[in-house]
Short mmCIF file of C-alpha atoms and ligand atoms in Angstrom, two decimals:
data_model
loop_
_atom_site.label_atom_id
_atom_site.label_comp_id
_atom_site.label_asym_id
_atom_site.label_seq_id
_atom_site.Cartn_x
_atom_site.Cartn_y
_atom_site.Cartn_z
CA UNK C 1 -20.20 -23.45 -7.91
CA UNK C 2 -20.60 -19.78 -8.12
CA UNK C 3 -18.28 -17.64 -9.39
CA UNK C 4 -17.71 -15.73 -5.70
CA UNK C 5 -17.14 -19.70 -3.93
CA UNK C 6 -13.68 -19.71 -6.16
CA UNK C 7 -10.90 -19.67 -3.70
CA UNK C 8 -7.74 -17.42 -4.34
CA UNK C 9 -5.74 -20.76 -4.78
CA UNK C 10 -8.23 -22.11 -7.65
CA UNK C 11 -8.20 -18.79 -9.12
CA UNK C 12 -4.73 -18.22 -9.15
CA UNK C 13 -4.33 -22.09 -10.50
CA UNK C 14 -6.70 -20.65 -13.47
CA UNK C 15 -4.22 -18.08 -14.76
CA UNK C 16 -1.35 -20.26 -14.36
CA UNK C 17 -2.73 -22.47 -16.48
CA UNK C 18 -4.11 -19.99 -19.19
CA UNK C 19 -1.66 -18.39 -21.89
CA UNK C 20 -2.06 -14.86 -20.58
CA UNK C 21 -1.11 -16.02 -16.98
CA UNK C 22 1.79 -17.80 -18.55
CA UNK C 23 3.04 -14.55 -20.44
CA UNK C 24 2.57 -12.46 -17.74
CA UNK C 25 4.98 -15.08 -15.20
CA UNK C 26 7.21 -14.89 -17.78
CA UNK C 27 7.17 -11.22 -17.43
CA UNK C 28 7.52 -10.49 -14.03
CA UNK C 29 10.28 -13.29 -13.98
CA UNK C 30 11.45 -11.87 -17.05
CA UNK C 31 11.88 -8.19 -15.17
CA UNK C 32 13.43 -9.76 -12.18
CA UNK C 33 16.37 -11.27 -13.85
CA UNK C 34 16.85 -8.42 -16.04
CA UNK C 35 17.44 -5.86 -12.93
CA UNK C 36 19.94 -8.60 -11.73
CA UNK C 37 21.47 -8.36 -14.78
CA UNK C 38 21.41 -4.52 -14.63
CA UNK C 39 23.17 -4.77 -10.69
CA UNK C 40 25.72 -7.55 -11.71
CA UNK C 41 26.84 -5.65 -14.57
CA UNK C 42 27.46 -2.55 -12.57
CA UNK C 43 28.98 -4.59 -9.97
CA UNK C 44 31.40 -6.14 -12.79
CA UNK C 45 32.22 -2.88 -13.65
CA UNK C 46 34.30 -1.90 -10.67
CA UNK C 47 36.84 -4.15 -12.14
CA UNK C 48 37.61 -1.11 -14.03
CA UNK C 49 38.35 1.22 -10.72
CA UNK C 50 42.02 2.34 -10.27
CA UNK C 51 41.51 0.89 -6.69
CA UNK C 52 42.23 -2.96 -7.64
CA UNK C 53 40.58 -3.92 -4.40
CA UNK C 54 36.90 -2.02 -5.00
CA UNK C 55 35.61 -5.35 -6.29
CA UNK C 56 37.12 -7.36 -3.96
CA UNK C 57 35.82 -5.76 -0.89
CA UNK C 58 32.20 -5.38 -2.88
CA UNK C 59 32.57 -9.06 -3.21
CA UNK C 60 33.75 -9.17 0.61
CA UNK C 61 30.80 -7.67 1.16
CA UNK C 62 28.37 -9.44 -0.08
CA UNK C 63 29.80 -12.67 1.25
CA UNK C 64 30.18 -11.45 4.97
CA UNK C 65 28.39 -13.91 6.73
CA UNK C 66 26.51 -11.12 8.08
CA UNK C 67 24.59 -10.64 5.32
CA UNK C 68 23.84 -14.26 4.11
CA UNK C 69 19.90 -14.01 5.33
CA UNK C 70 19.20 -11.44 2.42
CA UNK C 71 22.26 -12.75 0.18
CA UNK C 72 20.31 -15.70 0.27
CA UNK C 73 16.58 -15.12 -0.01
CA UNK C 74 17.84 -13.09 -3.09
CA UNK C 75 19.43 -16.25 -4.75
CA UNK C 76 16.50 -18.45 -3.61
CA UNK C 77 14.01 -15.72 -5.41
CA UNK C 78 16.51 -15.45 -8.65
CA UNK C 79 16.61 -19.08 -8.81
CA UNK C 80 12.47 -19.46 -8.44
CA UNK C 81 12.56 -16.73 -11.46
CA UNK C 82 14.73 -18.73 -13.30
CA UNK C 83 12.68 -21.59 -12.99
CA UNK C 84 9.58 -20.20 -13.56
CA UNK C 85 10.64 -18.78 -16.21
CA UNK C 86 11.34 -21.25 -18.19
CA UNK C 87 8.10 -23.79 -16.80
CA UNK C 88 6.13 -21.15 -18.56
CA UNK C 89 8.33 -21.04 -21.52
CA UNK C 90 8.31 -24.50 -22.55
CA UNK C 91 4.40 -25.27 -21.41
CA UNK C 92 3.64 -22.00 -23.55
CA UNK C 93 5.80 -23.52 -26.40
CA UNK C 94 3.54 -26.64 -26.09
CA UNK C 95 0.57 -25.40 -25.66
CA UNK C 96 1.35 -23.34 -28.98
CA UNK C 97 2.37 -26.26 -30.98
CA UNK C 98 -0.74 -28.68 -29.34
CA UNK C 99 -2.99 -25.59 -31.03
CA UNK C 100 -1.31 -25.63 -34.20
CA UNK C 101 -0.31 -29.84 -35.06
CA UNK C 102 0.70 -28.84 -38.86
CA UNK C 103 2.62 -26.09 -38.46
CA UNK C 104 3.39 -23.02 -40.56
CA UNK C 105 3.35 -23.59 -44.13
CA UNK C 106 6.00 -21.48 -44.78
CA UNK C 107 7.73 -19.85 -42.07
CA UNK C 108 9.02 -16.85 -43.87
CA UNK C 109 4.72 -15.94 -43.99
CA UNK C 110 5.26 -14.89 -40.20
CA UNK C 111 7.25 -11.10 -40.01
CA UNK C 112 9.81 -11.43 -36.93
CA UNK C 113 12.74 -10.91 -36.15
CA UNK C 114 16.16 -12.65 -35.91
CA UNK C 115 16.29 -12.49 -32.49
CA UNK C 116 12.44 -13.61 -32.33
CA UNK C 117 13.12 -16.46 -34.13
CA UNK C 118 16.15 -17.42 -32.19
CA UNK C 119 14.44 -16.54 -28.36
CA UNK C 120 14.37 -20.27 -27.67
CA UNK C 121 18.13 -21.37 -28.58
CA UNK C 122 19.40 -18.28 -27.19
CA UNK C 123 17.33 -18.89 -23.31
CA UNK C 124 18.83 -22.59 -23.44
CA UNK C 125 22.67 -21.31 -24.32
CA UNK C 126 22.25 -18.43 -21.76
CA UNK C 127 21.12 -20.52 -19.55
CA UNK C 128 23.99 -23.07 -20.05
CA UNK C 129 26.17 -20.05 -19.97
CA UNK C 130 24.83 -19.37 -16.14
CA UNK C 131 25.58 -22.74 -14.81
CA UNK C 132 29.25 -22.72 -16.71
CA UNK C 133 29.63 -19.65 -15.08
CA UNK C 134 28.50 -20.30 -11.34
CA UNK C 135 30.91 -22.75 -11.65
CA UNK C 136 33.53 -21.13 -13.07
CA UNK C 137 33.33 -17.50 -10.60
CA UNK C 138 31.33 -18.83 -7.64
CA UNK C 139 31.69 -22.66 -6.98
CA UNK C 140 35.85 -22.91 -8.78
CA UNK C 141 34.72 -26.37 -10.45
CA UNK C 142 36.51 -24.61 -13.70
CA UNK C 143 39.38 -23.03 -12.47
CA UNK C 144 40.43 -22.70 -9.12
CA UNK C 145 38.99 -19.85 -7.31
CA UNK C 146 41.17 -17.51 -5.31
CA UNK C 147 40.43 -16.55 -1.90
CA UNK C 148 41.74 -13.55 0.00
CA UNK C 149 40.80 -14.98 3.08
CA UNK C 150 37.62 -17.09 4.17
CA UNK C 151 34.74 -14.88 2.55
CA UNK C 152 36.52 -13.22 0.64
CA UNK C 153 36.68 -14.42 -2.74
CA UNK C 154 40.00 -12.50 -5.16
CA UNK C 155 37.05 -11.58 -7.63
CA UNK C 156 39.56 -9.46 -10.12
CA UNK C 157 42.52 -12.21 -10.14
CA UNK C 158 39.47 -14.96 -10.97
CA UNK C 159 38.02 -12.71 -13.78
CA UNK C 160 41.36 -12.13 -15.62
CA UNK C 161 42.96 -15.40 -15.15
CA UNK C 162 39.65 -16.96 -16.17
CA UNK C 163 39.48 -14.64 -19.44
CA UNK C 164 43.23 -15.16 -20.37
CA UNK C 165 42.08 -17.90 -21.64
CA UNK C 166 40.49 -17.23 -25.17
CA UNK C 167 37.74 -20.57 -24.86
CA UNK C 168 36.44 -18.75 -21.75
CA UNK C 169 36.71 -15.40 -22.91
CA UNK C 170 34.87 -16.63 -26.34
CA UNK C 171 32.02 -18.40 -24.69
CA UNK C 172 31.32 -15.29 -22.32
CA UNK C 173 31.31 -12.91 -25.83
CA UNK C 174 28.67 -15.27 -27.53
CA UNK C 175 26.65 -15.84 -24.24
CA UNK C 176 26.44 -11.83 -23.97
CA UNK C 177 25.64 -11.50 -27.67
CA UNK C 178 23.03 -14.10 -27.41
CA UNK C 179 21.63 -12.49 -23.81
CA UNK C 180 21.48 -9.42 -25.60
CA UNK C 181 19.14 -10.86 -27.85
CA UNK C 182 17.06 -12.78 -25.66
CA UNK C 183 16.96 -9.25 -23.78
CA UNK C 184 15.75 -6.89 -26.65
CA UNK C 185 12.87 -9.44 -27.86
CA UNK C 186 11.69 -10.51 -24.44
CA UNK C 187 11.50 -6.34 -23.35
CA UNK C 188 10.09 -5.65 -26.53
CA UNK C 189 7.61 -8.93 -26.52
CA UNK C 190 6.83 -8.18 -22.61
CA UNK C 191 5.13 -4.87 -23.71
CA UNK C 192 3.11 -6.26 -26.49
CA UNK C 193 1.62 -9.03 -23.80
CA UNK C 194 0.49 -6.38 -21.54
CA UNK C 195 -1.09 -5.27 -24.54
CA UNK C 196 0.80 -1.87 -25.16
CA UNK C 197 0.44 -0.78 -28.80
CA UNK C 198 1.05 3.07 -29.86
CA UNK C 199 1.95 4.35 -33.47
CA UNK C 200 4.26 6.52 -32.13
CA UNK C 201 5.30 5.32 -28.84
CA UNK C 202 5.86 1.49 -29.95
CA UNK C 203 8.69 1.91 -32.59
CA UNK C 204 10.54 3.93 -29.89
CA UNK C 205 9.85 1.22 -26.95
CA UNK C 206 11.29 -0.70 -29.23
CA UNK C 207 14.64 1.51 -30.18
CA UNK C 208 14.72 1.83 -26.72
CA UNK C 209 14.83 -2.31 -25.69
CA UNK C 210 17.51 -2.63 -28.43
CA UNK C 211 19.73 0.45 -26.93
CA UNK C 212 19.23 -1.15 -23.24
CA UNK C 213 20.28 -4.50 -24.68
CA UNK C 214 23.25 -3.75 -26.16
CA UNK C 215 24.54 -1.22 -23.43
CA UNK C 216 24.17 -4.34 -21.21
CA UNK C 217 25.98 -6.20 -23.67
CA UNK C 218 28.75 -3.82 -24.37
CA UNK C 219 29.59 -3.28 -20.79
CA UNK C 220 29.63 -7.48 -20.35
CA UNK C 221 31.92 -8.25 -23.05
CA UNK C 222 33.91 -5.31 -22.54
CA UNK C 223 35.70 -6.87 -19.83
CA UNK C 224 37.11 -10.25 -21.35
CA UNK C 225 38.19 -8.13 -24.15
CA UNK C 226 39.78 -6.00 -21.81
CA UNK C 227 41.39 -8.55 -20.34
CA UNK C 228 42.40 -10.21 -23.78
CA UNK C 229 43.79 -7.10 -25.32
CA UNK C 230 45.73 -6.74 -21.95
CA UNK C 231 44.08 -3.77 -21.12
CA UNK C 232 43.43 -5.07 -17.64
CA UNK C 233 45.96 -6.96 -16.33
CA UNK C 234 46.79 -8.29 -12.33
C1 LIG N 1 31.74 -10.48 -18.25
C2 LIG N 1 30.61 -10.69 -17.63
C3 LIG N 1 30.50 -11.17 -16.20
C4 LIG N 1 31.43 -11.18 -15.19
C5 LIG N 1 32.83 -10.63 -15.21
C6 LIG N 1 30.79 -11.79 -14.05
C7 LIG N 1 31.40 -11.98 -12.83
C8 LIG N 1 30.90 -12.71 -11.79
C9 LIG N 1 31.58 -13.05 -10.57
C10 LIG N 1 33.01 -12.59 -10.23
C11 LIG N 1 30.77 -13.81 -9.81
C12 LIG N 1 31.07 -14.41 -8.44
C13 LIG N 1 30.73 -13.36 -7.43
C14 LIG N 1 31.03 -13.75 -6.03
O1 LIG N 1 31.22 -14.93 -5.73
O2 LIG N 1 31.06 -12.83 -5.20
C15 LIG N 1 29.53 -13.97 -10.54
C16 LIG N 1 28.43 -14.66 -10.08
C17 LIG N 1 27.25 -14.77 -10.78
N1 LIG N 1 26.97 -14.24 -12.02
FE1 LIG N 1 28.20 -13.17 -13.17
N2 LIG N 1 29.50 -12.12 -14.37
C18 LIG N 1 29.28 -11.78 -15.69
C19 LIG N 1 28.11 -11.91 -16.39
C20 LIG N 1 26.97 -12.49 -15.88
C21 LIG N 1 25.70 -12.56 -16.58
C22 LIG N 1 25.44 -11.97 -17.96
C23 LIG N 1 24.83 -13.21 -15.76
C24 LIG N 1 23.39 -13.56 -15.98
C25 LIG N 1 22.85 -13.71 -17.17
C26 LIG N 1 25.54 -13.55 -14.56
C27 LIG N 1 24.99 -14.24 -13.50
C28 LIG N 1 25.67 -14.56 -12.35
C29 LIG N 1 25.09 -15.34 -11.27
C30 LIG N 1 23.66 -15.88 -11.21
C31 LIG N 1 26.08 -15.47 -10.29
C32 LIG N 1 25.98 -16.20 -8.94
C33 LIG N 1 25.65 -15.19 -7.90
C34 LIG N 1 25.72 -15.78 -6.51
O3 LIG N 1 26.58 -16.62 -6.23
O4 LIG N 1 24.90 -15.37 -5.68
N3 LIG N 1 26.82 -13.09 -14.66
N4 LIG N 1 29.63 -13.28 -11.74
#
């Protein structure tokens, strides 16, 4: 068959199934979840407004049955992200390991970094994290969740009576430590698989994934601390 009879389907089967296609779904998935990240987190921040209702009527609105065509295509394409992302993860992981059946010598001959190391332990806790945490905020399997009235969930009395309790509030701080991780190697490792590499402009990328990381972080775990050091209260 000549190379002009392959269909778009075959072709796009071929990069699937090659390493580079792999990396560069778990890029673009990557990306996606990180700018949800980015818009949670500055939706979460409102909790902070002097106006205890701003969250709750941000949370009204994004319930209003209105707007559940786009509130759900959004979660359908998160939740394709997710699992793409972590299809190409593991089938990357074993296609690595089916290329190399002995294994590293010595590990400590390959230069990376703590949180390179720990990228695969830290996806599967943050990803335990996510489903603990749908059901704890969205679903109420964990603790009952509050409603203002139908569709509108009492999103600031769920967060602090959820992070009065230390377990919670200690599970969210080491899921945000360990996303921040998983966030500053996967940037940093998304720009070396598209093949960027610059004397002077990599060590900065690289500053600047950390920086981004741990501003996400900060702002996450600043608000069960808040709440356990009674700085915001009902
Ligand atoms: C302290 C940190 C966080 C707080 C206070 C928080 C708060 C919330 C709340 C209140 C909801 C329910 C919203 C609603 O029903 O309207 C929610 C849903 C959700 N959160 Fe978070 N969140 C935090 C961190 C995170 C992180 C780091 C992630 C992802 C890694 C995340 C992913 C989600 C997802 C996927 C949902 C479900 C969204 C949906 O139902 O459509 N959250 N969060």
């Amino acid at each position: 068959m000549s190379a002009l009879a392959i269909s778009p389907l075959h072709r796009a089967a071929r990069f699937w199934e090659a390493p580079i296609g792999k990396k560069a779904v778990m890029a673009i998935t990557g990306l996606i979840l990180f700018g949800y990240v980015i818009g949670h987190l500055l939706g979460n921040l409102q909790i902070y407004s002097a106006d205890h209702q701003q969250i709750n009527r941000y949370a009204a609105f994004l319930h209003n049955p209105a707007n559940a065509i786009p509130l759900w295509v959004i979660r359908t394409a998160l939740l394709a992200a997710v699992i793409l992302h972590i299809v190409s993860a593991v089938q990357l992981w074993l296609q690595n390991r089916a290329a190399r059946p002995l294994g590293y010598k010595k590990k400590a001959d390959v230069p990376t970094s703590y949180a390179a190391r720990t990228m695969r332990w830290s996806g599967v806790i943050v990803g335990a994290f996510i489903v603990f945490h749908i059901l704890h905020l969205t679903v109420g399997s964990v603790l009952p969740v509050h409603e203002i009235a139908a569709n509108e969930p009492d999103v600031r009395y769920n967060v602090i009576t959820g992070f009065q309790n230390p377990l919670v509030a200690g599970f969210y701080i080491l899921a945000m430590i360990l996303l921040c991780m998983h966030l500053y190697h996967g940037l940093w490792s998304m720009f070396q698989s598209m093949g960027f590499s610059h004397p002077r402009y990599t060590p900065l990328l690289k500053k600047g994934a950390a920086l981004v990381a741990i501003l996400i972080a900060v702002g996450n775990i600043s608000i069960p601390i808040a709440v356990l050091t009674g700085f915001l209260t009902l």
